[in-house]
Amino acid sequence: MADRTHREGMRDMGEPEDETTIEIETPGVDADAIMKQIRENLRSRREEAEACSFDLNGLAVGRYRGRFAPDLHRSLRQLSLSSSRVGVSVSVSDEGGVPIISSLSRRLRRAFHQLVVFYVNKLAVQQDHHNRQVVRVLTELMQALEGEPYVEHLKTLQDDMEALRSEVTRLTAQAETDDG
């Protein structure tokens, strides 16, 4: 009630309706120290990401450079969201017929449907648990593979290969001059 009165008072002062200002006055809270700690945490996280060749700036603008295509990441998110949508509800159709027999028939069908739904949903719970475990394992696997410094490793191998080629070329040239 007081919050609504405060907001109405703010509207009377000419402030737009969709903006709400919240002020918290708490003595003993050092906002500068909190902001310094937040910046330090962000800096250390950025360093960790860069050590794993993770491009945070690219991620912020929607460009993701990783081992797997963005479509695969999107598909895994969709799989994660849809993995727990397994279940059945009771569905009894109304058939025409004699009213007294039809009512009794509908009650019997509803009771049988509820029994079937009970057991099917027990199975659905097991399937849901299995689905969540599979999604968890796939996510952990993708994160582990994404975290590997494969780009640096590949670059090192390419540099080694180039050095070996240069050495072979040098030794071949030296062997030709020694023979001649």
Tab-separated table of N, CA and C in Angstrom:
chain	number	residue	atom	x	y	z
A	1	MET	N	0.826	-1.193	0.000
A	1	MET	CA	0.000	0.000	0.000
A	1	MET	C	0.868	1.254	0.000
A	2	ALA	N	1.884	1.267	0.913
A	2	ALA	CA	2.757	2.432	0.987
A	2	ALA	C	3.565	2.563	-0.298
A	3	ASP	N	3.974	1.419	-0.871
A	3	ASP	CA	4.745	1.444	-2.123
A	3	ASP	C	3.918	2.056	-3.243
A	4	ARG	N	2.623	1.677	-3.312
A	4	ARG	CA	1.752	2.222	-4.349
A	4	ARG	C	1.572	3.727	-4.134
A	5	THR	N	1.404	4.153	-2.883
A	5	THR	CA	1.251	5.570	-2.583
A	5	THR	C	2.515	6.319	-2.981
A	6	HIS	N	3.681	5.712	-2.703
A	6	HIS	CA	4.946	6.337	-3.085
A	6	HIS	C	5.020	6.502	-4.600
A	7	ARG	N	4.642	5.446	-5.335
A	7	ARG	CA	4.690	5.512	-6.796
A	7	ARG	C	3.720	6.558	-7.328
A	8	GLU	N	2.517	6.624	-6.736
A	8	GLU	CA	1.549	7.619	-7.181
A	8	GLU	C	2.070	9.018	-6.920
A	9	GLY	N	2.732	9.218	-5.781
A	9	GLY	CA	3.324	10.513	-5.464
A	9	GLY	C	4.403	10.875	-6.467
A	10	MET	N	5.172	9.855	-6.918
A	10	MET	CA	6.222	10.093	-7.906
A	10	MET	C	5.597	10.508	-9.235
A	11	ARG	N	4.474	9.894	-9.593
A	11	ARG	CA	3.812	10.261	-10.843
A	11	ARG	C	3.340	11.701	-10.803
A	12	ASP	N	2.860	12.122	-9.623
A	12	ASP	CA	2.394	13.497	-9.494
A	12	ASP	C	3.535	14.487	-9.693
A	13	MET	N	4.747	14.072	-9.418
A	13	MET	CA	5.904	14.947	-9.532
A	13	MET	C	6.413	15.006	-10.966
A	14	GLY	N	5.720	14.375	-11.896
A	14	GLY	CA	6.104	14.469	-13.291
A	14	GLY	C	6.995	13.331	-13.763
A	15	GLU	N	7.245	12.320	-12.936
A	15	GLU	CA	8.082	11.197	-13.348
A	15	GLU	C	7.236	10.231	-14.170
A	16	PRO	N	7.789	9.630	-15.222
A	16	PRO	CA	7.030	8.691	-16.046
A	16	PRO	C	6.532	7.511	-15.215
A	17	GLU	N	5.391	6.966	-15.624
A	17	GLU	CA	4.769	5.880	-14.871
A	17	GLU	C	5.578	4.602	-14.895
A	18	ASP	N	6.294	4.316	-15.989
A	18	ASP	CA	6.975	3.036	-16.123
A	18	ASP	C	8.328	2.994	-15.419
A	19	GLU	N	8.796	4.086	-14.858
A	19	GLU	CA	10.068	4.110	-14.152
A	19	GLU	C	9.807	4.234	-12.659
A	20	THR	N	10.498	3.412	-11.895
A	20	THR	CA	10.373	3.453	-10.448
A	20	THR	C	11.765	3.595	-9.864
A	21	THR	N	11.945	4.507	-8.966
A	21	THR	CA	13.227	4.713	-8.319
A	21	THR	C	13.162	4.066	-6.949
A	22	ILE	N	14.168	3.255	-6.677
A	22	ILE	CA	14.235	2.597	-5.376
A	22	ILE	C	15.486	3.098	-4.678
A	23	GLU	N	15.328	3.627	-3.514
A	23	GLU	CA	16.459	4.086	-2.729
A	23	GLU	C	16.538	3.245	-1.478
A	24	ILE	N	17.748	2.743	-1.224
A	24	ILE	CA	17.964	1.951	-0.022
A	24	ILE	C	19.048	2.658	0.771
A	25	GLU	N	18.686	3.096	1.937
A	25	GLU	CA	19.652	3.769	2.793
A	25	GLU	C	20.026	2.808	3.905
A	26	THR	N	21.234	2.259	3.777
A	26	THR	CA	21.722	1.316	4.769
A	26	THR	C	23.073	1.804	5.264
A	27	PRO	N	23.130	2.237	6.493
A	27	PRO	CA	24.422	2.692	7.018
A	27	PRO	C	25.374	1.497	7.142
A	28	GLY	N	26.621	1.751	6.905
A	28	GLY	CA	27.616	0.689	7.041
A	28	GLY	C	27.887	-0.073	5.763
A	29	VAL	N	27.153	0.201	4.681
A	29	VAL	CA	27.398	-0.460	3.406
A	29	VAL	C	28.262	0.463	2.570
A	30	ASP	N	29.427	-0.054	2.179
A	30	ASP	CA	30.362	0.727	1.384
A	30	ASP	C	30.175	0.355	-0.081
A	31	ALA	N	29.423	1.172	-0.801
A	31	ALA	CA	29.114	0.892	-2.204
A	31	ALA	C	30.378	0.857	-3.045
A	32	ASP	N	31.341	1.713	-2.737
A	32	ASP	CA	32.595	1.721	-3.502
A	32	ASP	C	33.349	0.412	-3.329
A	33	ALA	N	33.370	-0.116	-2.129
A	33	ALA	CA	34.053	-1.392	-1.883
A	33	ALA	C	33.347	-2.533	-2.598
A	34	ILE	N	32.029	-2.492	-2.610
A	34	ILE	CA	31.262	-3.536	-3.308
A	34	ILE	C	31.534	-3.468	-4.808
A	35	MET	N	31.520	-2.261	-5.375
A	35	MET	CA	31.800	-2.107	-6.805
A	35	MET	C	33.228	-2.545	-7.135
A	36	LYS	N	34.177	-2.249	-6.249
A	36	LYS	CA	35.563	-2.671	-6.458
A	36	LYS	C	35.641	-4.198	-6.481
A	37	GLN	N	34.931	-4.858	-5.571
A	37	GLN	CA	34.919	-6.321	-5.521
A	37	GLN	C	34.267	-6.899	-6.783
A	38	ILE	N	33.191	-6.290	-7.243
A	38	ILE	CA	32.526	-6.754	-8.468
A	38	ILE	C	33.472	-6.622	-9.653
A	39	ARG	N	34.139	-5.476	-9.770
A	39	ARG	CA	35.089	-5.282	-10.874
A	39	ARG	C	36.226	-6.291	-10.815
A	40	GLU	N	36.724	-6.561	-9.624
A	40	GLU	CA	37.799	-7.544	-9.459
A	40	GLU	C	37.334	-8.941	-9.878
A	41	ASN	N	36.113	-9.304	-9.490
A	41	ASN	CA	35.561	-10.604	-9.900
A	41	ASN	C	35.401	-10.679	-11.414
A	42	LEU	N	34.913	-9.611	-12.025
A	42	LEU	CA	34.773	-9.581	-13.484
A	42	LEU	C	36.128	-9.699	-14.163
A	43	ARG	N	37.121	-8.991	-13.632
A	43	ARG	CA	38.464	-9.042	-14.211
A	43	ARG	C	39.031	-10.454	-14.125
A	44	SER	N	38.884	-11.103	-12.976
A	44	SER	CA	39.429	-12.466	-12.834
A	44	SER	C	38.675	-13.455	-13.722
A	45	ARG	N	37.370	-13.283	-13.849
A	45	ARG	CA	36.602	-14.156	-14.751
A	45	ARG	C	37.027	-13.949	-16.198
A	46	ARG	N	37.281	-12.702	-16.567
A	46	ARG	CA	37.736	-12.412	-17.934
A	46	ARG	C	39.085	-13.070	-18.182
A	47	GLU	N	39.989	-13.002	-17.203
A	47	GLU	CA	41.298	-13.636	-17.349
A	47	GLU	C	41.163	-15.155	-17.494
A	48	GLU	N	40.277	-15.739	-16.685
A	48	GLU	CA	40.042	-17.186	-16.791
A	48	GLU	C	39.494	-17.549	-18.169
A	49	ALA	N	38.567	-16.759	-18.670
A	49	ALA	CA	37.976	-17.026	-19.985
A	49	ALA	C	39.028	-16.888	-21.079
A	50	GLU	N	39.853	-15.849	-20.980
A	50	GLU	CA	40.894	-15.658	-21.988
A	50	GLU	C	41.917	-16.779	-21.940
A	51	ALA	N	42.207	-17.313	-20.750
A	51	ALA	CA	43.146	-18.431	-20.626
A	51	ALA	C	42.613	-19.675	-21.331
A	52	CYS	N	41.290	-19.776	-21.425
A	52	CYS	CA	40.665	-20.910	-22.116
A	52	CYS	C	40.291	-20.561	-23.555
A	53	SER	N	40.809	-19.457	-24.050
A	53	SER	CA	40.519	-18.983	-25.412
A	53	SER	C	39.041	-18.700	-25.627
A	54	PHE	N	38.385	-18.202	-24.624
A	54	PHE	CA	36.966	-17.877	-24.721
A	54	PHE	C	36.832	-16.389	-24.963
A	55	ASP	N	36.135	-16.016	-26.025
A	55	ASP	CA	35.991	-14.626	-26.430
A	55	ASP	C	34.736	-14.028	-25.794
A	56	LEU	N	34.893	-13.386	-24.628
A	56	LEU	CA	33.748	-12.777	-23.942
A	56	LEU	C	33.165	-11.614	-24.728
A	57	ASN	N	34.015	-10.818	-25.350
A	57	ASN	CA	33.508	-9.679	-26.125
A	57	ASN	C	32.678	-10.170	-27.306
A	58	GLY	N	33.147	-11.215	-27.979
A	58	GLY	CA	32.385	-11.787	-29.091
A	58	GLY	C	31.065	-12.351	-28.620
A	59	LEU	N	31.080	-12.983	-27.456
A	59	LEU	CA	29.847	-13.538	-26.899
A	59	LEU	C	28.852	-12.420	-26.581
A	60	ALA	N	29.363	-11.304	-26.086
A	60	ALA	CA	28.488	-10.186	-25.719
A	60	ALA	C	27.767	-9.601	-26.923
A	61	VAL	N	28.388	-9.660	-28.099
A	61	VAL	CA	27.747	-9.116	-29.292
A	61	VAL	C	27.089	-10.195	-30.142
A	62	GLY	N	26.994	-11.424	-29.589
A	62	GLY	CA	26.290	-12.486	-30.290
A	62	GLY	C	27.157	-13.314	-31.216
A	63	ARG	N	28.464	-13.129	-31.132
A	63	ARG	CA	29.386	-13.905	-31.965
A	63	ARG	C	30.067	-14.907	-31.044
A	64	TYR	N	29.898	-16.169	-31.332
A	64	TYR	CA	30.460	-17.190	-30.467
A	64	TYR	C	31.464	-18.014	-31.243
A	65	ARG	N	32.706	-17.974	-30.783
A	65	ARG	CA	33.762	-18.743	-31.426
A	65	ARG	C	34.071	-19.914	-30.514
A	66	GLY	N	33.750	-21.083	-30.958
A	66	GLY	CA	34.009	-22.256	-30.156
A	66	GLY	C	34.172	-23.468	-31.042
A	67	ARG	N	34.387	-24.569	-30.401
A	67	ARG	CA	34.594	-25.811	-31.137
A	67	ARG	C	33.316	-26.242	-31.841
A	68	PHE	N	32.183	-25.982	-31.220
A	68	PHE	CA	30.914	-26.426	-31.771
A	68	PHE	C	30.136	-25.246	-32.335
A	69	ALA	N	29.343	-25.535	-33.327
A	69	ALA	CA	28.546	-24.497	-33.984
A	69	ALA	C	27.473	-23.968	-33.029
A	70	PRO	N	27.098	-22.707	-33.173
A	70	PRO	CA	26.045	-22.133	-32.322
A	70	PRO	C	24.734	-22.918	-32.421
A	71	ASP	N	24.458	-23.514	-33.587
A	71	ASP	CA	23.235	-24.308	-33.738
A	71	ASP	C	23.224	-25.496	-32.781
A	72	LEU	N	24.384	-26.098	-32.559
A	72	LEU	CA	24.452	-27.226	-31.634
A	72	LEU	C	24.164	-26.774	-30.207
A	73	HIS	N	24.708	-25.628	-29.825
A	73	HIS	CA	24.421	-25.080	-28.494
A	73	HIS	C	22.929	-24.760	-28.356
A	74	ARG	N	22.350	-24.185	-29.387
A	74	ARG	CA	20.918	-23.855	-29.375
A	74	ARG	C	20.088	-25.130	-29.262
A	75	SER	N	20.467	-26.156	-30.012
A	75	SER	CA	19.732	-27.424	-29.972
A	75	SER	C	19.810	-28.056	-28.588
A	76	LEU	N	20.973	-27.971	-27.952
A	76	LEU	CA	21.109	-28.531	-26.611
A	76	LEU	C	20.241	-27.765	-25.614
A	77	ARG	N	20.159	-26.431	-25.763
A	77	ARG	CA	19.272	-25.651	-24.883
A	77	ARG	C	17.816	-26.047	-25.093
A	78	GLN	N	17.414	-26.240	-26.362
A	78	GLN	CA	16.034	-26.647	-26.647
A	78	GLN	C	15.759	-28.036	-26.086
A	79	LEU	N	16.738	-28.936	-26.205
A	79	LEU	CA	16.596	-30.277	-25.650
A	79	LEU	C	16.440	-30.210	-24.145
A	80	SER	N	17.217	-29.350	-23.525
A	80	SER	CA	17.131	-29.183	-22.078
A	80	SER	C	15.754	-28.680	-21.660
A	81	LEU	N	15.218	-27.730	-22.413
A	81	LEU	CA	13.902	-27.183	-22.081
A	81	LEU	C	12.776	-28.188	-22.309
A	82	SER	N	12.912	-29.013	-23.342
A	82	SER	CA	11.830	-29.932	-23.677
A	82	SER	C	11.965	-31.294	-23.016
A	83	SER	N	13.069	-31.533	-22.292
A	83	SER	CA	13.292	-32.868	-21.749
A	83	SER	C	12.291	-33.248	-20.665
A	84	SER	N	11.669	-32.286	-20.017
A	84	SER	CA	10.744	-32.624	-18.931
A	84	SER	C	9.277	-32.432	-19.314
A	85	ARG	N	8.999	-32.431	-20.586
A	85	ARG	CA	7.610	-32.242	-21.023
A	85	ARG	C	6.974	-33.575	-21.402
A	86	VAL	N	7.195	-34.579	-20.588
A	86	VAL	CA	6.655	-35.897	-20.862
A	86	VAL	C	5.539	-36.147	-19.862
A	87	GLY	N	4.398	-36.575	-20.340
A	87	GLY	CA	3.278	-36.872	-19.458
A	87	GLY	C	1.991	-36.983	-20.239
A	88	VAL	N	1.015	-37.552	-19.602
A	88	VAL	CA	-0.276	-37.791	-20.240
A	88	VAL	C	-1.366	-37.327	-19.285
A	89	SER	N	-2.447	-36.810	-19.829
A	89	SER	CA	-3.590	-36.448	-18.998
A	89	SER	C	-4.802	-37.264	-19.442
A	90	VAL	N	-5.788	-37.303	-18.586
A	90	VAL	CA	-7.001	-38.067	-18.879
A	90	VAL	C	-7.765	-37.370	-19.993
A	91	SER	N	-8.186	-38.166	-20.976
A	91	SER	CA	-8.955	-37.634	-22.087
A	91	SER	C	-10.035	-38.640	-22.449
A	92	VAL	N	-11.245	-38.343	-22.044
A	92	VAL	CA	-12.370	-39.223	-22.327
A	92	VAL	C	-13.323	-38.476	-23.245
A	93	SER	N	-13.591	-39.065	-24.387
A	93	SER	CA	-14.486	-38.403	-25.336
A	93	SER	C	-15.936	-38.735	-24.996
A	94	ASP	N	-16.798	-37.795	-25.296
A	94	ASP	CA	-18.234	-38.014	-25.102
A	94	ASP	C	-18.799	-38.623	-26.372
A	95	GLU	N	-19.419	-39.751	-26.202
A	95	GLU	CA	-20.071	-40.391	-27.348
A	95	GLU	C	-21.566	-40.213	-27.202
A	96	GLY	N	-22.235	-40.216	-28.320
A	96	GLY	CA	-23.696	-40.135	-28.269
A	96	GLY	C	-24.257	-41.449	-27.752
A	97	GLY	N	-25.498	-41.538	-27.628
A	97	GLY	CA	-26.102	-42.786	-27.179
A	97	GLY	C	-27.174	-42.536	-26.154
A	98	VAL	N	-27.560	-43.599	-25.501
A	98	VAL	CA	-28.596	-43.540	-24.478
A	98	VAL	C	-28.016	-42.838	-23.250
A	99	PRO	N	-28.712	-41.811	-22.721
A	99	PRO	CA	-28.160	-40.993	-21.637
A	99	PRO	C	-27.735	-41.788	-20.404
A	100	ILE	N	-28.525	-42.738	-19.948
A	100	ILE	CA	-28.191	-43.480	-18.726
A	100	ILE	C	-26.973	-44.368	-18.972
A	101	ILE	N	-26.968	-45.094	-20.076
A	101	ILE	CA	-25.853	-45.992	-20.401
A	101	ILE	C	-24.611	-45.163	-20.743
A	102	SER	N	-24.803	-44.065	-21.424
A	102	SER	CA	-23.695	-43.207	-21.806
A	102	SER	C	-22.995	-42.644	-20.575
A	103	SER	N	-23.749	-42.235	-19.565
A	103	SER	CA	-23.178	-41.697	-18.329
A	103	SER	C	-22.380	-42.772	-17.597
A	104	LEU	N	-22.908	-43.957	-17.493
A	104	LEU	CA	-22.210	-45.072	-16.847
A	104	LEU	C	-20.956	-45.450	-17.637
A	105	SER	N	-21.086	-45.501	-18.948
A	105	SER	CA	-19.955	-45.823	-19.817
A	105	SER	C	-18.848	-44.780	-19.671
A	106	ARG	N	-19.220	-43.517	-19.618
A	106	ARG	CA	-18.237	-42.444	-19.470
A	106	ARG	C	-17.502	-42.572	-18.139
A	107	ARG	N	-18.210	-42.895	-17.063
A	107	ARG	CA	-17.580	-43.067	-15.745
A	107	ARG	C	-16.593	-44.227	-15.758
A	108	LEU	N	-17.001	-45.323	-16.369
A	108	LEU	CA	-16.105	-46.486	-16.458
A	108	LEU	C	-14.867	-46.157	-17.288
A	109	ARG	N	-15.065	-45.511	-18.434
A	109	ARG	CA	-13.926	-45.145	-19.284
A	109	ARG	C	-12.995	-44.178	-18.556
A	110	ARG	N	-13.566	-43.217	-17.831
A	110	ARG	CA	-12.746	-42.268	-17.075
A	110	ARG	C	-11.921	-43.008	-16.019
A	111	ALA	N	-12.521	-43.959	-15.319
A	111	ALA	CA	-11.788	-44.721	-14.300
A	111	ALA	C	-10.655	-45.521	-14.933
A	112	PHE	N	-10.918	-46.164	-16.069
A	112	PHE	CA	-9.869	-46.918	-16.758
A	112	PHE	C	-8.778	-45.980	-17.294
A	113	HIS	N	-9.178	-44.851	-17.834
A	113	HIS	CA	-8.202	-43.884	-18.343
A	113	HIS	C	-7.320	-43.356	-17.209
A	114	GLN	N	-7.920	-43.091	-16.050
A	114	GLN	CA	-7.132	-42.608	-14.917
A	114	GLN	C	-6.116	-43.655	-14.474
A	115	LEU	N	-6.504	-44.919	-14.500
A	115	LEU	CA	-5.593	-46.001	-14.144
A	115	LEU	C	-4.428	-46.072	-15.137
A	116	VAL	N	-4.748	-46.013	-16.418
A	116	VAL	CA	-3.707	-46.060	-17.447
A	116	VAL	C	-2.795	-44.842	-17.329
A	117	VAL	N	-3.383	-43.658	-17.149
A	117	VAL	CA	-2.606	-42.433	-17.034
A	117	VAL	C	-1.675	-42.496	-15.819
A	118	PHE	N	-2.143	-43.068	-14.726
A	118	PHE	CA	-1.317	-43.217	-13.533
A	118	PHE	C	-0.035	-43.976	-13.864
A	119	TYR	N	-0.156	-45.116	-14.535
A	119	TYR	CA	1.021	-45.932	-14.851
A	119	TYR	C	1.878	-45.311	-15.966
A	120	VAL	N	1.237	-44.700	-16.918
A	120	VAL	CA	2.003	-44.044	-17.983
A	120	VAL	C	2.798	-42.878	-17.409
A	121	ASN	N	2.207	-42.117	-16.502
A	121	ASN	CA	2.923	-40.986	-15.898
A	121	ASN	C	4.049	-41.453	-14.984
A	122	LYS	N	3.899	-42.624	-14.347
A	122	LYS	CA	5.016	-43.184	-13.572
A	122	LYS	C	6.191	-43.450	-14.511
A	123	LEU	N	5.902	-43.999	-15.667
A	123	LEU	CA	6.939	-44.237	-16.660
A	123	LEU	C	7.500	-42.903	-17.184
A	124	ALA	N	6.638	-41.921	-17.356
A	124	ALA	CA	7.072	-40.606	-17.844
A	124	ALA	C	8.035	-39.947	-16.859
A	125	VAL	N	7.805	-40.140	-15.565
A	125	VAL	CA	8.716	-39.582	-14.557
A	125	VAL	C	10.095	-40.212	-14.706
A	126	GLN	N	10.135	-41.516	-14.916
A	126	GLN	CA	11.418	-42.198	-15.122
A	126	GLN	C	12.087	-41.686	-16.403
A	127	GLN	N	11.309	-41.525	-17.456
A	127	GLN	CA	11.854	-41.036	-18.716
A	127	GLN	C	12.359	-39.605	-18.561
A	128	ASP	N	11.629	-38.796	-17.815
A	128	ASP	CA	12.038	-37.415	-17.567
A	128	ASP	C	13.376	-37.378	-16.841
A	129	HIS	N	13.531	-38.230	-15.831
A	129	HIS	CA	14.796	-38.301	-15.099
A	129	HIS	C	15.936	-38.700	-16.047
A	130	HIS	N	15.678	-39.696	-16.875
A	130	HIS	CA	16.672	-40.140	-17.857
A	130	HIS	C	17.031	-39.001	-18.827
A	131	ASN	N	16.026	-38.308	-19.333
A	131	ASN	CA	16.263	-37.200	-20.268
A	131	ASN	C	17.135	-36.121	-19.638
A	132	ARG	N	16.827	-35.763	-18.389
A	132	ARG	CA	17.610	-34.731	-17.714
A	132	ARG	C	19.056	-35.174	-17.516
A	133	GLN	N	19.253	-36.458	-17.208
A	133	GLN	CA	20.617	-36.971	-17.043
A	133	GLN	C	21.381	-36.925	-18.359
A	134	VAL	N	20.729	-37.290	-19.457
A	134	VAL	CA	21.377	-37.262	-20.769
A	134	VAL	C	21.746	-35.826	-21.140
A	135	VAL	N	20.842	-34.884	-20.925
A	135	VAL	CA	21.120	-33.483	-21.228
A	135	VAL	C	22.271	-32.983	-20.362
A	136	ARG	N	22.292	-33.362	-19.087
A	136	ARG	CA	23.368	-32.941	-18.189
A	136	ARG	C	24.720	-33.468	-18.669
A	137	VAL	N	24.757	-34.743	-19.047
A	137	VAL	CA	26.002	-35.343	-19.526
A	137	VAL	C	26.455	-34.679	-20.824
A	138	LEU	N	25.531	-34.454	-21.748
A	138	LEU	CA	25.883	-33.789	-23.009
A	138	LEU	C	26.403	-32.375	-22.770
A	139	THR	N	25.759	-31.666	-21.866
A	139	THR	CA	26.193	-30.305	-21.556
A	139	THR	C	27.588	-30.310	-20.945
A	140	GLU	N	27.824	-31.199	-19.993
A	140	GLU	CA	29.147	-31.276	-19.374
A	140	GLU	C	30.207	-31.675	-20.387
A	141	LEU	N	29.871	-32.597	-21.282
A	141	LEU	CA	30.810	-33.020	-22.311
A	141	LEU	C	31.156	-31.865	-23.242
A	142	MET	N	30.133	-31.128	-23.690
A	142	MET	CA	30.385	-29.986	-24.575
A	142	MET	C	31.204	-28.917	-23.867
A	143	GLN	N	30.913	-28.659	-22.595
A	143	GLN	CA	31.670	-27.651	-21.859
A	143	GLN	C	33.123	-28.082	-21.689
A	144	ALA	N	33.336	-29.358	-21.417
A	144	ALA	CA	34.711	-29.853	-21.267
A	144	ALA	C	35.470	-29.737	-22.585
A	145	LEU	N	34.818	-30.099	-23.677
A	145	LEU	CA	35.482	-30.016	-24.976
A	145	LEU	C	35.716	-28.567	-25.396
A	146	GLU	N	34.767	-27.694	-25.075
A	146	GLU	CA	34.926	-26.276	-25.397
A	146	GLU	C	36.065	-25.670	-24.592
A	147	GLY	N	36.261	-26.138	-23.376
A	147	GLY	CA	37.282	-25.573	-22.499
A	147	GLY	C	38.693	-26.001	-22.843
A	148	GLU	N	38.843	-27.038	-23.635
A	148	GLU	CA	40.184	-27.491	-24.002
A	148	GLU	C	40.856	-26.445	-24.885
A	149	PRO	N	42.122	-26.210	-24.652
A	149	PRO	CA	42.837	-25.204	-25.450
A	149	PRO	C	43.263	-25.764	-26.808
A	150	TYR	N	42.309	-26.260	-27.566
A	150	TYR	CA	42.636	-26.901	-28.838
A	150	TYR	C	43.205	-25.921	-29.852
A	151	VAL	N	42.809	-24.657	-29.808
A	151	VAL	CA	43.312	-23.678	-30.765
A	151	VAL	C	44.806	-23.470	-30.544
A	152	GLU	N	45.211	-23.310	-29.294
A	152	GLU	CA	46.622	-23.129	-28.987
A	152	GLU	C	47.409	-24.387	-29.340
A	153	HIS	N	46.842	-25.539	-29.038
A	153	HIS	CA	47.499	-26.804	-29.335
A	153	HIS	C	47.689	-26.960	-30.850
A	154	LEU	N	46.667	-26.641	-31.605
A	154	LEU	CA	46.753	-26.720	-33.061
A	154	LEU	C	47.801	-25.740	-33.591
A	155	LYS	N	47.837	-24.534	-33.049
A	155	LYS	CA	48.816	-23.538	-33.465
A	155	LYS	C	50.229	-24.035	-33.166
A	156	THR	N	50.431	-24.626	-32.007
A	156	THR	CA	51.741	-25.173	-31.650
A	156	THR	C	52.152	-26.269	-32.617
A	157	LEU	N	51.214	-27.146	-32.943
A	157	LEU	CA	51.518	-28.217	-33.899
A	157	LEU	C	51.852	-27.656	-35.279
A	158	GLN	N	51.129	-26.637	-35.715
A	158	GLN	CA	51.411	-26.013	-37.005
A	158	GLN	C	52.789	-25.356	-37.002
A	159	ASP	N	53.137	-24.681	-35.902
A	159	ASP	CA	54.457	-24.059	-35.798
A	159	ASP	C	55.563	-25.113	-35.824
A	160	ASP	N	55.342	-26.222	-35.100
A	160	ASP	CA	56.317	-27.319	-35.104
A	160	ASP	C	56.473	-27.895	-36.509
A	161	MET	N	55.357	-28.058	-37.203
A	161	MET	CA	55.397	-28.599	-38.568
A	161	MET	C	56.172	-27.664	-39.487
A	162	GLU	N	55.934	-26.378	-39.366
A	162	GLU	CA	56.645	-25.396	-40.190
A	162	GLU	C	58.139	-25.414	-39.879
A	163	ALA	N	58.499	-25.528	-38.602
A	163	ALA	CA	59.913	-25.602	-38.216
A	163	ALA	C	60.557	-26.854	-38.792
A	164	LEU	N	59.846	-27.970	-38.740
A	164	LEU	CA	60.370	-29.218	-39.307
A	164	LEU	C	60.554	-29.103	-40.822
A	165	ARG	N	59.602	-28.484	-41.496
A	165	ARG	CA	59.730	-28.287	-42.945
A	165	ARG	C	60.947	-27.416	-43.271
A	166	SER	N	61.120	-26.365	-42.503
A	166	SER	CA	62.272	-25.482	-42.709
A	166	SER	C	63.570	-26.250	-42.483
A	167	GLU	N	63.603	-27.065	-41.459
A	167	GLU	CA	64.801	-27.855	-41.155
A	167	GLU	C	65.083	-28.868	-42.264
A	168	VAL	N	64.042	-29.524	-42.778
A	168	VAL	CA	64.210	-30.483	-43.879
A	168	VAL	C	64.728	-29.756	-45.120
A	169	THR	N	64.174	-28.595	-45.394
A	169	THR	CA	64.622	-27.804	-46.546
A	169	THR	C	66.091	-27.408	-46.376
A	170	ARG	N	66.456	-26.967	-45.191
A	170	ARG	CA	67.839	-26.575	-44.908
A	170	ARG	C	68.785	-27.763	-45.035
A	171	LEU	N	68.379	-28.905	-44.467
A	171	LEU	CA	69.239	-30.097	-44.535
A	171	LEU	C	69.351	-30.619	-45.968
A	172	THR	N	68.268	-30.540	-46.724
A	172	THR	CA	68.301	-30.968	-48.126
A	172	THR	C	69.250	-30.077	-48.924
A	173	ALA	N	69.154	-28.773	-48.709
A	173	ALA	CA	70.050	-27.840	-49.397
A	173	ALA	C	71.495	-28.084	-48.991
A	174	GLN	N	71.743	-28.358	-47.709
A	174	GLN	CA	73.103	-28.629	-47.231
A	174	GLN	C	73.638	-29.928	-47.827
A	175	ALA	N	72.787	-30.945	-47.929
A	175	ALA	CA	73.208	-32.225	-48.500
A	175	ALA	C	73.556	-32.068	-49.977
A	176	GLU	N	72.798	-31.227	-50.685
A	176	GLU	CA	73.075	-30.996	-52.109
A	176	GLU	C	74.404	-30.250	-52.295
A	177	THR	N	74.709	-29.309	-51.428
A	177	THR	CA	75.973	-28.562	-51.551
A	177	THR	C	77.155	-29.437	-51.137
A	178	ASP	N	76.939	-30.369	-50.169
A	178	ASP	CA	78.009	-31.277	-49.766
A	178	ASP	C	78.300	-32.290	-50.858
A	179	ASP	N	77.304	-32.716	-51.646
A	179	ASP	CA	77.458	-33.688	-52.725
A	179	ASP	C	78.110	-33.039	-53.941
A	180	GLY	N	77.917	-31.776	-54.195
A	180	GLY	CA	78.326	-31.074	-55.404
A	180	GLY	C	79.696	-30.574	-55.367
